[in-house]
PDB file of C-alpha atoms in Angstrom:
ATOM      1  CA  MET A   1       0.000   0.000   0.000  1.00 90.00           C
ATOM      2  CA  PHE A   2       1.320   3.424  -0.920  1.00 94.00           C
ATOM      3  CA  PRO A   3       1.760   5.977   1.863  1.00 97.00           C
ATOM      4  CA  SER A   4       0.250   9.432   1.691  1.00 98.00           C
ATOM      5  CA  PHE A   5       2.411  12.537   1.949  1.00 98.00           C
ATOM      6  CA  PHE A   6       2.177  16.114   3.109  1.00 99.00           C
ATOM      7  CA  MET A   7       4.798  18.204   1.327  1.00 98.00           C
ATOM      8  CA  ALA A   8       5.735  21.851   1.484  1.00 98.00           C
ATOM      9  CA  HIS A   9       5.931  23.447  -1.948  1.00 98.00           C
ATOM     10  CA  GLY A  10       7.645  26.629  -0.774  1.00 96.00           C
ATOM     11  CA  ALA A  11       7.900  29.489  -3.255  1.00 94.00           C
ATOM     12  CA  PRO A  12       7.346  28.925  -6.999  1.00 95.00           C
ATOM     13  CA  THR A  13      11.126  29.130  -7.458  1.00 96.00           C
ATOM     14  CA  LEU A  14      11.509  25.816  -5.582  1.00 97.00           C
ATOM     15  CA  VAL A  15      11.782  23.999  -8.886  1.00 97.00           C
ATOM     16  CA  LEU A  16      14.838  26.122  -9.821  1.00 97.00           C
ATOM     17  CA  GLU A  17      16.586  25.839  -6.477  1.00 97.00           C
ATOM     18  CA  HIS A  18      19.382  23.519  -5.371  1.00 97.00           C
ATOM     19  CA  HIS A  19      19.467  22.811  -1.645  1.00 96.00           C
ATOM     20  CA  PRO A  20      18.843  19.872   0.719  1.00 98.00           C
ATOM     21  CA  TYR A  21      15.049  19.930   0.300  1.00 98.00           C
ATOM     22  CA  THR A  22      15.051  19.851  -3.499  1.00 98.00           C
ATOM     23  CA  GLN A  23      17.720  17.150  -3.388  1.00 98.00           C
ATOM     24  CA  PHE A  24      15.573  15.197  -0.940  1.00 98.00           C
ATOM     25  CA  LEU A  25      12.528  15.402  -3.227  1.00 98.00           C
ATOM     26  CA  ARG A  26      14.498  14.158  -6.223  1.00 98.00           C
ATOM     27  CA  ILE A  27      15.875  11.219  -4.229  1.00 98.00           C
ATOM     28  CA  LEU A  28      12.444  10.406  -2.778  1.00 98.00           C
ATOM     29  CA  GLY A  29      10.898  10.341  -6.245  1.00 98.00           C
ATOM     30  CA  ALA A  30      13.589   7.949  -7.444  1.00 97.00           C
ATOM     31  CA  GLN A  31      13.209   5.647  -4.436  1.00 97.00           C
ATOM     32  CA  ILE A  32       9.451   5.159  -4.207  1.00 95.00           C
ATOM     33  CA  PRO A  33       7.839   2.593  -6.533  1.00 96.00           C
ATOM     34  CA  LYS A  34       6.201   4.065  -9.605  1.00 96.00           C
ATOM     35  CA  PRO A  35       2.564   4.772  -8.708  1.00 98.00           C
ATOM     36  CA  GLU A  36      -0.413   3.934 -10.896  1.00 98.00           C
ATOM     37  CA  GLY A  37      -1.629   7.476 -10.457  1.00 98.00           C
ATOM     38  CA  ILE A  38      -1.309  10.574  -8.291  1.00 98.00           C
ATOM     39  CA  VAL A  39      -4.049  12.369  -6.377  1.00 98.00           C
ATOM     40  CA  LEU A  40      -2.849  15.790  -5.276  1.00 98.00           C
ATOM     41  CA  VAL A  41      -4.537  18.458  -3.159  1.00 98.00           C
ATOM     42  CA  SER A  42      -2.922  21.876  -3.576  1.00 98.00           C
ATOM     43  CA  ALA A  43      -3.287  24.947  -1.394  1.00 98.00           C
ATOM     44  CA  HIS A  44      -3.587  26.987  -4.593  1.00 98.00           C
ATOM     45  CA  TRP A  45      -6.830  25.558  -5.923  1.00 98.00           C
ATOM     46  CA  GLU A  46      -9.500  26.987  -3.657  1.00 98.00           C
ATOM     47  CA  SER A  47     -13.200  26.360  -4.189  1.00 98.00           C
ATOM     48  CA  PRO A  48     -16.256  26.457  -1.911  1.00 97.00           C
ATOM     49  CA  ARG A  49     -17.457  23.258  -3.607  1.00 96.00           C
ATOM     50  CA  GLN A  50     -15.287  20.157  -3.841  1.00 98.00           C
ATOM     51  CA  LEU A  51     -13.944  19.863  -7.383  1.00 98.00           C
ATOM     52  CA  ILE A  52     -11.974  17.095  -9.056  1.00 98.00           C
ATOM     53  CA  SER A  53      -9.878  17.624 -12.163  1.00 98.00           C
ATOM     54  CA  GLY A  54     -11.049  15.664 -15.173  1.00 98.00           C
ATOM     55  CA  ALA A  55      -8.984  17.023 -18.057  1.00 98.00           C
ATOM     56  CA  SER A  56      -7.157  14.483 -20.207  1.00 98.00           C
ATOM     57  CA  GLN A  57      -4.157  16.830 -20.521  1.00 98.00           C
ATOM     58  CA  LEU A  58      -3.354  19.127 -17.587  1.00 98.00           C
ATOM     59  CA  GLU A  59      -2.150  22.603 -18.517  1.00 98.00           C
ATOM     60  CA  THR A  60       0.788  24.018 -16.543  1.00 98.00           C
ATOM     61  CA  LEU A  61      -0.566  27.103 -14.778  1.00 98.00           C
ATOM     62  CA  HIS A  62       1.893  29.895 -14.015  1.00 98.00           C
ATOM     63  CA  ASP A  63      -0.285  31.350 -11.282  1.00 96.00           C
ATOM     64  CA  PHE A  64       2.167  33.946  -9.961  1.00 96.00           C
ATOM     65  CA  PHE A  65       3.894  37.117 -11.095  1.00 93.00           C
ATOM     66  CA  GLY A  66       7.180  38.926 -10.634  1.00 93.00           C
ATOM     67  CA  PHE A  67       9.398  35.844 -10.833  1.00 95.00           C
ATOM     68  CA  PRO A  68      12.279  35.019 -13.218  1.00 95.00           C
ATOM     69  CA  GLN A  69      11.254  34.444 -16.826  1.00 97.00           C
ATOM     70  CA  GLU A  70      12.822  30.984 -16.681  1.00 97.00           C
ATOM     71  CA  LEU A  71      10.042  29.915 -14.340  1.00 97.00           C
ATOM     72  CA  TYR A  72       7.312  30.844 -16.833  1.00 97.00           C
ATOM     73  CA  GLU A  73       8.915  28.651 -19.475  1.00 97.00           C
ATOM     74  CA  ILE A  74       8.687  25.469 -17.408  1.00 97.00           C
ATOM     75  CA  THR A  75       5.934  23.032 -18.286  1.00 98.00           C
ATOM     76  CA  TYR A  76       4.938  19.737 -16.698  1.00 98.00           C
ATOM     77  CA  PRO A  77       2.980  17.815 -19.362  1.00 97.00           C
ATOM     78  CA  ALA A  78       0.931  15.594 -17.060  1.00 97.00           C
ATOM     79  CA  VAL A  79      -2.041  13.606 -18.307  1.00 98.00           C
ATOM     80  CA  GLY A  80      -5.218  13.073 -16.347  1.00 98.00           C
ATOM     81  CA  ASN A  81      -7.230   9.944 -15.687  1.00 98.00           C
ATOM     82  CA  ILE A  82     -10.985  10.391 -15.940  1.00 98.00           C
ATOM     83  CA  VAL A  83     -11.619   6.893 -14.590  1.00 98.00           C
ATOM     84  CA  LEU A  84      -9.747   7.807 -11.422  1.00 98.00           C
ATOM     85  CA  SER A  85     -11.532  11.171 -11.285  1.00 98.00           C
ATOM     86  CA  LEU A  86     -14.907   9.454 -11.411  1.00 98.00           C
ATOM     87  CA  GLN A  87     -13.823   6.938  -8.780  1.00 98.00           C
ATOM     88  CA  ILE A  88     -12.849   9.791  -6.464  1.00 98.00           C
ATOM     89  CA  GLN A  89     -16.196  11.446  -7.093  1.00 98.00           C
ATOM     90  CA  LYS A  90     -17.950   8.215  -6.117  1.00 98.00           C
ATOM     91  CA  LEU A  91     -15.842   7.770  -2.968  1.00 98.00           C
ATOM     92  CA  LEU A  92     -16.503  11.308  -1.800  1.00 98.00           C
ATOM     93  CA  ALA A  93     -20.205  11.109  -2.627  1.00 97.00           C
ATOM     94  CA  SER A  94     -20.498   7.902  -0.605  1.00 96.00           C
ATOM     95  CA  GLU A  95     -19.348   9.935   2.414  1.00 95.00           C
ATOM     96  CA  GLY A  96     -21.920  12.620   1.735  1.00 96.00           C
ATOM     97  CA  ILE A  97     -19.357  15.043   0.289  1.00 96.00           C
ATOM     98  CA  THR A  98     -20.878  16.981  -2.602  1.00 94.00           C
ATOM     99  CA  CYS A  99     -18.435  17.190  -5.490  1.00 97.00           C
ATOM    100  CA  SER A 100     -18.184  17.542  -9.253  1.00 98.00           C
ATOM    101  CA  ILE A 101     -15.704  17.134 -12.108  1.00 98.00           C
ATOM    102  CA  ASP A 102     -13.858  20.153 -13.530  1.00 98.00           C
ATOM    103  CA  ASP A 103     -12.643  19.254 -17.012  1.00 97.00           C
ATOM    104  CA  SER A 104     -10.605  22.416 -17.583  1.00 96.00           C
ATOM    105  CA  ARG A 105      -8.446  22.818 -14.474  1.00 98.00           C
ATOM    106  CA  GLY A 106      -4.685  22.506 -14.941  1.00 98.00           C
ATOM    107  CA  LEU A 107      -1.786  22.180 -12.510  1.00 98.00           C
ATOM    108  CA  ASP A 108      -1.026  25.187 -10.308  1.00 98.00           C
ATOM    109  CA  HIS A 109       2.458  25.791  -8.920  1.00 98.00           C
ATOM    110  CA  GLY A 110       1.593  23.956  -5.714  1.00 98.00           C
ATOM    111  CA  ALA A 111       1.326  20.837  -7.864  1.00 98.00           C
ATOM    112  CA  TRP A 112       3.757  21.043 -10.764  1.00 98.00           C
ATOM    113  CA  THR A 113       6.762  22.348  -8.829  1.00 98.00           C
ATOM    114  CA  LEU A 114       6.690  19.314  -6.525  1.00 98.00           C
ATOM    115  CA  LEU A 115       5.896  16.871  -9.321  1.00 98.00           C
ATOM    116  CA  SER A 116       8.708  18.253 -11.486  1.00 98.00           C
ATOM    117  CA  LEU A 117      11.164  17.344  -8.737  1.00 98.00           C
ATOM    118  CA  LEU A 118       9.582  14.046  -7.687  1.00 98.00           C
ATOM    119  CA  LEU A 119       8.634  12.600 -11.061  1.00 98.00           C
ATOM    120  CA  PRO A 120      10.298  14.677 -13.782  1.00 98.00           C
ATOM    121  CA  GLN A 121       9.310  12.230 -16.536  1.00 97.00           C
ATOM    122  CA  ALA A 122       5.644  13.278 -16.147  1.00 98.00           C
ATOM    123  CA  ASP A 123       4.582   9.766 -17.122  1.00 97.00           C
ATOM    124  CA  THR A 124       2.124   9.148 -14.253  1.00 98.00           C
ATOM    125  CA  PRO A 125      -1.532  10.242 -14.530  1.00 98.00           C
ATOM    126  CA  VAL A 126      -2.468  13.071 -12.163  1.00 98.00           C
ATOM    127  CA  VAL A 127      -5.811  14.059 -10.664  1.00 98.00           C
ATOM    128  CA  THR A 128      -6.000  17.170  -8.504  1.00 98.00           C
ATOM    129  CA  LEU A 129      -8.593  18.100  -5.912  1.00 98.00           C
ATOM    130  CA  SER A 130      -9.682  21.581  -4.936  1.00 98.00           C
ATOM    131  CA  LEU A 131      -9.513  22.797  -1.360  1.00 98.00           C
ATOM    132  CA  ASN A 132     -12.071  24.663   0.694  1.00 98.00           C
ATOM    133  CA  PRO A 133     -10.066  26.392   3.453  1.00 97.00           C
ATOM    134  CA  ARG A 134     -13.285  27.322   5.255  1.00 97.00           C
ATOM    135  CA  LEU A 135     -13.894  23.711   6.254  1.00 98.00           C
ATOM    136  CA  VAL A 136     -12.904  22.814   9.790  1.00 98.00           C
ATOM    137  CA  PRO A 137      -9.982  20.384  10.191  1.00 98.00           C
ATOM    138  CA  GLU A 138     -12.338  17.495  10.993  1.00 98.00           C
ATOM    139  CA  GLU A 139     -13.993  17.939   7.588  1.00 98.00           C
ATOM    140  CA  GLN A 140     -10.649  18.069   5.780  1.00 98.00           C
ATOM    141  CA  TYR A 141      -9.620  14.861   7.546  1.00 98.00           C
ATOM    142  CA  ARG A 142     -12.880  13.239   6.454  1.00 98.00           C
ATOM    143  CA  ILE A 143     -12.099  14.020   2.808  1.00 98.00           C
ATOM    144  CA  GLY A 144      -8.744  12.302   3.140  1.00 98.00           C
ATOM    145  CA  LYS A 145     -10.306   9.336   4.904  1.00 98.00           C
ATOM    146  CA  ALA A 146     -12.697   8.882   1.988  1.00 98.00           C
ATOM    147  CA  LEU A 147      -9.678   8.544  -0.324  1.00 98.00           C
ATOM    148  CA  MET A 148      -7.837   6.035   1.851  1.00 97.00           C
ATOM    149  CA  HIS A 149      -8.697   2.945  -0.213  1.00 96.00           C
ATOM    150  CA  LEU A 150      -7.031   4.438  -3.297  1.00 98.00           C
ATOM    151  CA  ARG A 151      -3.685   3.721  -1.686  1.00 98.00           C
ATOM    152  CA  GLN A 152      -4.368  -0.013  -2.047  1.00 96.00           C
ATOM    153  CA  GLN A 153      -4.610   0.525  -5.809  1.00 97.00           C
ATOM    154  CA  GLY A 154      -1.128   2.007  -6.093  1.00 97.00           C
ATOM    155  CA  ILE A 155      -2.332   5.611  -5.979  1.00 98.00           C
ATOM    156  CA  LEU A 156       0.008   8.182  -4.431  1.00 98.00           C
ATOM    157  CA  ILE A 157      -1.843  10.801  -2.379  1.00 98.00           C
ATOM    158  CA  ILE A 158      -0.092  14.142  -1.808  1.00 99.00           C
ATOM    159  CA  GLY A 159      -1.198  17.165   0.169  1.00 98.00           C
ATOM    160  CA  SER A 160       0.760  20.218  -0.992  1.00 98.00           C
ATOM    161  CA  GLY A 161       1.047  23.223   1.300  1.00 98.00           C
ATOM    162  CA  GLY A 162       3.212  24.103   4.276  1.00 98.00           C
ATOM    163  CA  THR A 163       3.027  24.198   8.060  1.00 98.00           C
ATOM    164  CA  VAL A 164       4.588  27.625   8.609  1.00 98.00           C
ATOM    165  CA  HIS A 165       3.601  29.808   5.664  1.00 97.00           C
ATOM    166  CA  ASN A 166       3.373  33.550   6.261  1.00 97.00           C
ATOM    167  CA  PRO A 167       4.708  35.588   3.306  1.00 94.00           C
ATOM    168  CA  GLY A 168       4.396  38.785   5.317  1.00 93.00           C
ATOM    169  CA  LEU A 169       6.933  37.569   7.863  1.00 92.00           C
ATOM    170  CA  LEU A 170       9.645  36.272   5.551  1.00 93.00           C
ATOM    171  CA  SER A 171      13.137  37.417   6.518  1.00 86.00           C
ATOM    172  CA  TRP A 172      14.849  37.937   3.184  1.00 79.00           C
ATOM    173  CA  ASP A 173      18.300  38.416   4.707  1.00 77.00           C
ATOM    174  CA  SER A 174      18.055  35.670   7.311  1.00 75.00           C
ATOM    175  CA  LYS A 175      19.752  32.293   7.055  1.00 74.00           C
ATOM    176  CA  ASP A 176      18.488  31.045  10.415  1.00 87.00           C
ATOM    177  CA  ALA A 177      14.964  29.974  11.288  1.00 94.00           C
ATOM    178  CA  GLU A 178      12.936  32.178  13.615  1.00 95.00           C
ATOM    179  CA  ASP A 179      12.408  30.647  17.060  1.00 96.00           C
ATOM    180  CA  TRP A 180       8.632  31.015  16.893  1.00 97.00           C
ATOM    181  CA  ALA A 181       8.462  29.114  13.575  1.00 97.00           C
ATOM    182  CA  ILE A 182      10.508  26.273  15.031  1.00 98.00           C
ATOM    183  CA  GLU A 183       8.362  26.174  18.177  1.00 98.00           C
ATOM    184  CA  PHE A 184       5.147  25.945  16.161  1.00 98.00           C
ATOM    185  CA  ASP A 185       6.549  23.167  13.974  1.00 98.00           C
ATOM    186  CA  GLN A 186       7.776  21.264  17.010  1.00 98.00           C
ATOM    187  CA  TRP A 187       4.327  21.430  18.599  1.00 98.00           C
ATOM    188  CA  VAL A 188       2.719  20.182  15.383  1.00 98.00           C
ATOM    189  CA  ALA A 189       5.292  17.397  14.984  1.00 98.00           C
ATOM    190  CA  GLU A 190       4.785  16.150  18.534  1.00 98.00           C
ATOM    191  CA  ARG A 191       1.019  15.898  18.007  1.00 98.00           C
ATOM    192  CA  ILE A 192       1.332  14.291  14.587  1.00 98.00           C
ATOM    193  CA  HIS A 193       3.690  11.600  15.882  1.00 98.00           C
ATOM    194  CA  ILE A 194       1.131  10.468  18.478  1.00 98.00           C
ATOM    195  CA  TRP A 195      -1.794  11.177  16.125  1.00 98.00           C
ATOM    196  CA  ASP A 196      -3.392  13.568  18.622  1.00 98.00           C
ATOM    197  CA  LEU A 197      -6.299  14.648  16.455  1.00 98.00           C
ATOM    198  CA  GLU A 198      -8.087  16.448  19.280  1.00 98.00           C
ATOM    199  CA  ALA A 199      -5.153  18.823  19.730  1.00 98.00           C
ATOM    200  CA  LEU A 200      -4.381  19.156  16.009  1.00 98.00           C
ATOM    201  CA  PHE A 201      -7.985  19.946  15.119  1.00 98.00           C
ATOM    202  CA  ASP A 202      -7.828  22.732  17.736  1.00 98.00           C
ATOM    203  CA  TYR A 203      -4.376  23.976  16.714  1.00 98.00           C
ATOM    204  CA  GLU A 204      -5.581  27.575  16.364  1.00 98.00           C
ATOM    205  CA  HIS A 205      -6.132  27.745  20.133  1.00 98.00           C
ATOM    206  CA  ARG A 206      -3.522  25.279  21.414  1.00 98.00           C
ATOM    207  CA  ALA A 207      -0.436  25.637  19.234  1.00 98.00           C
ATOM    208  CA  PRO A 208       2.118  28.333  20.109  1.00 98.00           C
ATOM    209  CA  PHE A 209       2.278  31.149  17.545  1.00 98.00           C
ATOM    210  CA  ALA A 210      -0.505  29.568  15.476  1.00 98.00           C
ATOM    211  CA  ALA A 211      -1.754  32.926  14.224  1.00 98.00           C
ATOM    212  CA  LYS A 212       1.718  33.846  12.939  1.00 98.00           C
ATOM    213  CA  ALA A 213       2.449  30.440  11.444  1.00 98.00           C
ATOM    214  CA  VAL A 214      -0.974  29.937   9.829  1.00 98.00           C
ATOM    215  CA  PRO A 215      -2.412  33.381   9.037  1.00 98.00           C
ATOM    216  CA  THR A 216      -4.614  31.787   6.380  1.00 98.00           C
ATOM    217  CA  LYS A 217      -5.657  28.144   6.404  1.00 98.00           C
ATOM    218  CA  GLU A 218      -5.167  26.991   2.809  1.00 98.00           C
ATOM    219  CA  HIS A 219      -1.553  25.856   3.216  1.00 98.00           C
ATOM    220  CA  PHE A 220      -2.131  24.004   6.486  1.00 98.00           C
ATOM    221  CA  ALA A 221      -5.389  22.268   5.543  1.00 98.00           C
ATOM    222  CA  PRO A 222      -3.839  19.697   3.134  1.00 98.00           C
ATOM    223  CA  LEU A 223      -2.052  18.213   6.165  1.00 99.00           C
ATOM    224  CA  PHE A 224      -5.374  16.962   7.515  1.00 99.00           C
ATOM    225  CA  ILE A 225      -6.363  15.464   4.167  1.00 98.00           C
ATOM    226  CA  SER A 226      -3.074  13.582   3.939  1.00 98.00           C
ATOM    227  CA  MET A 227      -3.465  12.314   7.502  1.00 98.00           C
ATOM    228  CA  GLY A 228      -7.045  11.256   6.877  1.00 98.00           C
ATOM    229  CA  ALA A 229      -5.883   9.127   3.961  1.00 98.00           C
ATOM    230  CA  ALA A 230      -3.773   7.143   6.477  1.00 98.00           C
ATOM    231  CA  ASP A 231      -6.403   6.844   9.202  1.00 98.00           C
ATOM    232  CA  ARG A 232      -6.230   3.056   9.383  1.00 96.00           C
ATOM    233  CA  MET A 233      -2.622   2.607  10.593  1.00 97.00           C
ATOM    234  CA  ARG A 234      -1.942   6.168  11.778  1.00 98.00           C
ATOM    235  CA  LYS A 235       1.833   6.004  11.439  1.00 98.00           C
ATOM    236  CA  ALA A 236       3.671   9.276  10.825  1.00 98.00           C
ATOM    237  CA  THR A 237       7.279   9.876   9.810  1.00 98.00           C
ATOM    238  CA  LEU A 238       8.918  13.272   9.351  1.00 98.00           C
ATOM    239  CA  LEU A 239      11.227  12.710   6.383  1.00 98.00           C
ATOM    240  CA  HIS A 240      12.654  16.209   6.020  1.00 98.00           C
ATOM    241  CA  GLN A 241      12.579  19.586   7.757  1.00 98.00           C
ATOM    242  CA  GLN A 242      14.355  22.854   6.965  1.00 97.00           C
ATOM    243  CA  TYR A 243      13.569  26.555   6.680  1.00 97.00           C
ATOM    244  CA  GLN A 244      13.990  29.262   4.093  1.00 95.00           C
ATOM    245  CA  LEU A 245      13.951  33.020   4.616  1.00 94.00           C
ATOM    246  CA  GLY A 246      13.657  32.659   8.361  1.00 95.00           C
ATOM    247  CA  THR A 247      10.095  31.366   8.550  1.00 96.00           C
ATOM    248  CA  LEU A 248       9.172  29.339   5.469  1.00 97.00           C
ATOM    249  CA  SER A 249       8.945  25.725   6.604  1.00 98.00           C
ATOM    250  CA  LEU A 250      10.020  23.108   4.058  1.00 98.00           C
ATOM    251  CA  SER A 251       8.924  19.779   5.473  1.00 98.00           C
ATOM    252  CA  CYS A 252       7.789  16.423   4.197  1.00 98.00           C
ATOM    253  CA  TRP A 253       5.632  14.053   6.231  1.00 98.00           C
ATOM    254  CA  MET A 254       4.898  10.461   5.260  1.00 98.00           C
ATOM    255  CA  PHE A 255       1.772   8.746   6.591  1.00 98.00           C
ATOM    256  CA  SER A 256       1.180   5.007   6.381  1.00 96.00           C
TER     257      SER A 256
END
């Protein structure tokens, strides 16, 4: 059975960077068995209604501005899988989660930057799911739990976001992580390791510096979906952790 992952996608320039995290992602992609398909939830596809990509060819979306021209020339020519999309729709509907197929959505930078590093050949079908950041953590977890059986079919489930993600508090000249960012991540890691859902679901009130680390919920929410997809065994492993620009957490969690 494939594990599920929660991965930080950092800034769009991640795909151009060379440091321990990008090296880790390349090695991870080479080490894991080739999946039958990928289901990815990105912080950058927000929708009040649950949507599932259904396009046969997924356009590379350059959903950012002010970055090097080289970044806008990168494409990740992933194909979709409508059979998998329809299966996901059925699984979610069986849990009472209203959803529909979007046959035009492409890959935003929360998806293609990670996939370019993990699976640069782009030879694995990809289906992406939208995210509603207004849902409470319990509801996000329930979405992931509905997808759990896909892992038995060789489907790789990835939540793409970040634990500490506050663009307004980036330290452009800093090489060291801010203490408050580390403290928040340590609190989250301790609760994930023991699968303390009660505390994690209430992180806004219990976690130190939660308001600074998670000023908006879209980057943190995919964590709960990835965990929900591993609800049966509830085993968590932190594979990588580092920081950029003082506060931007680049971590990768594996759930099995």
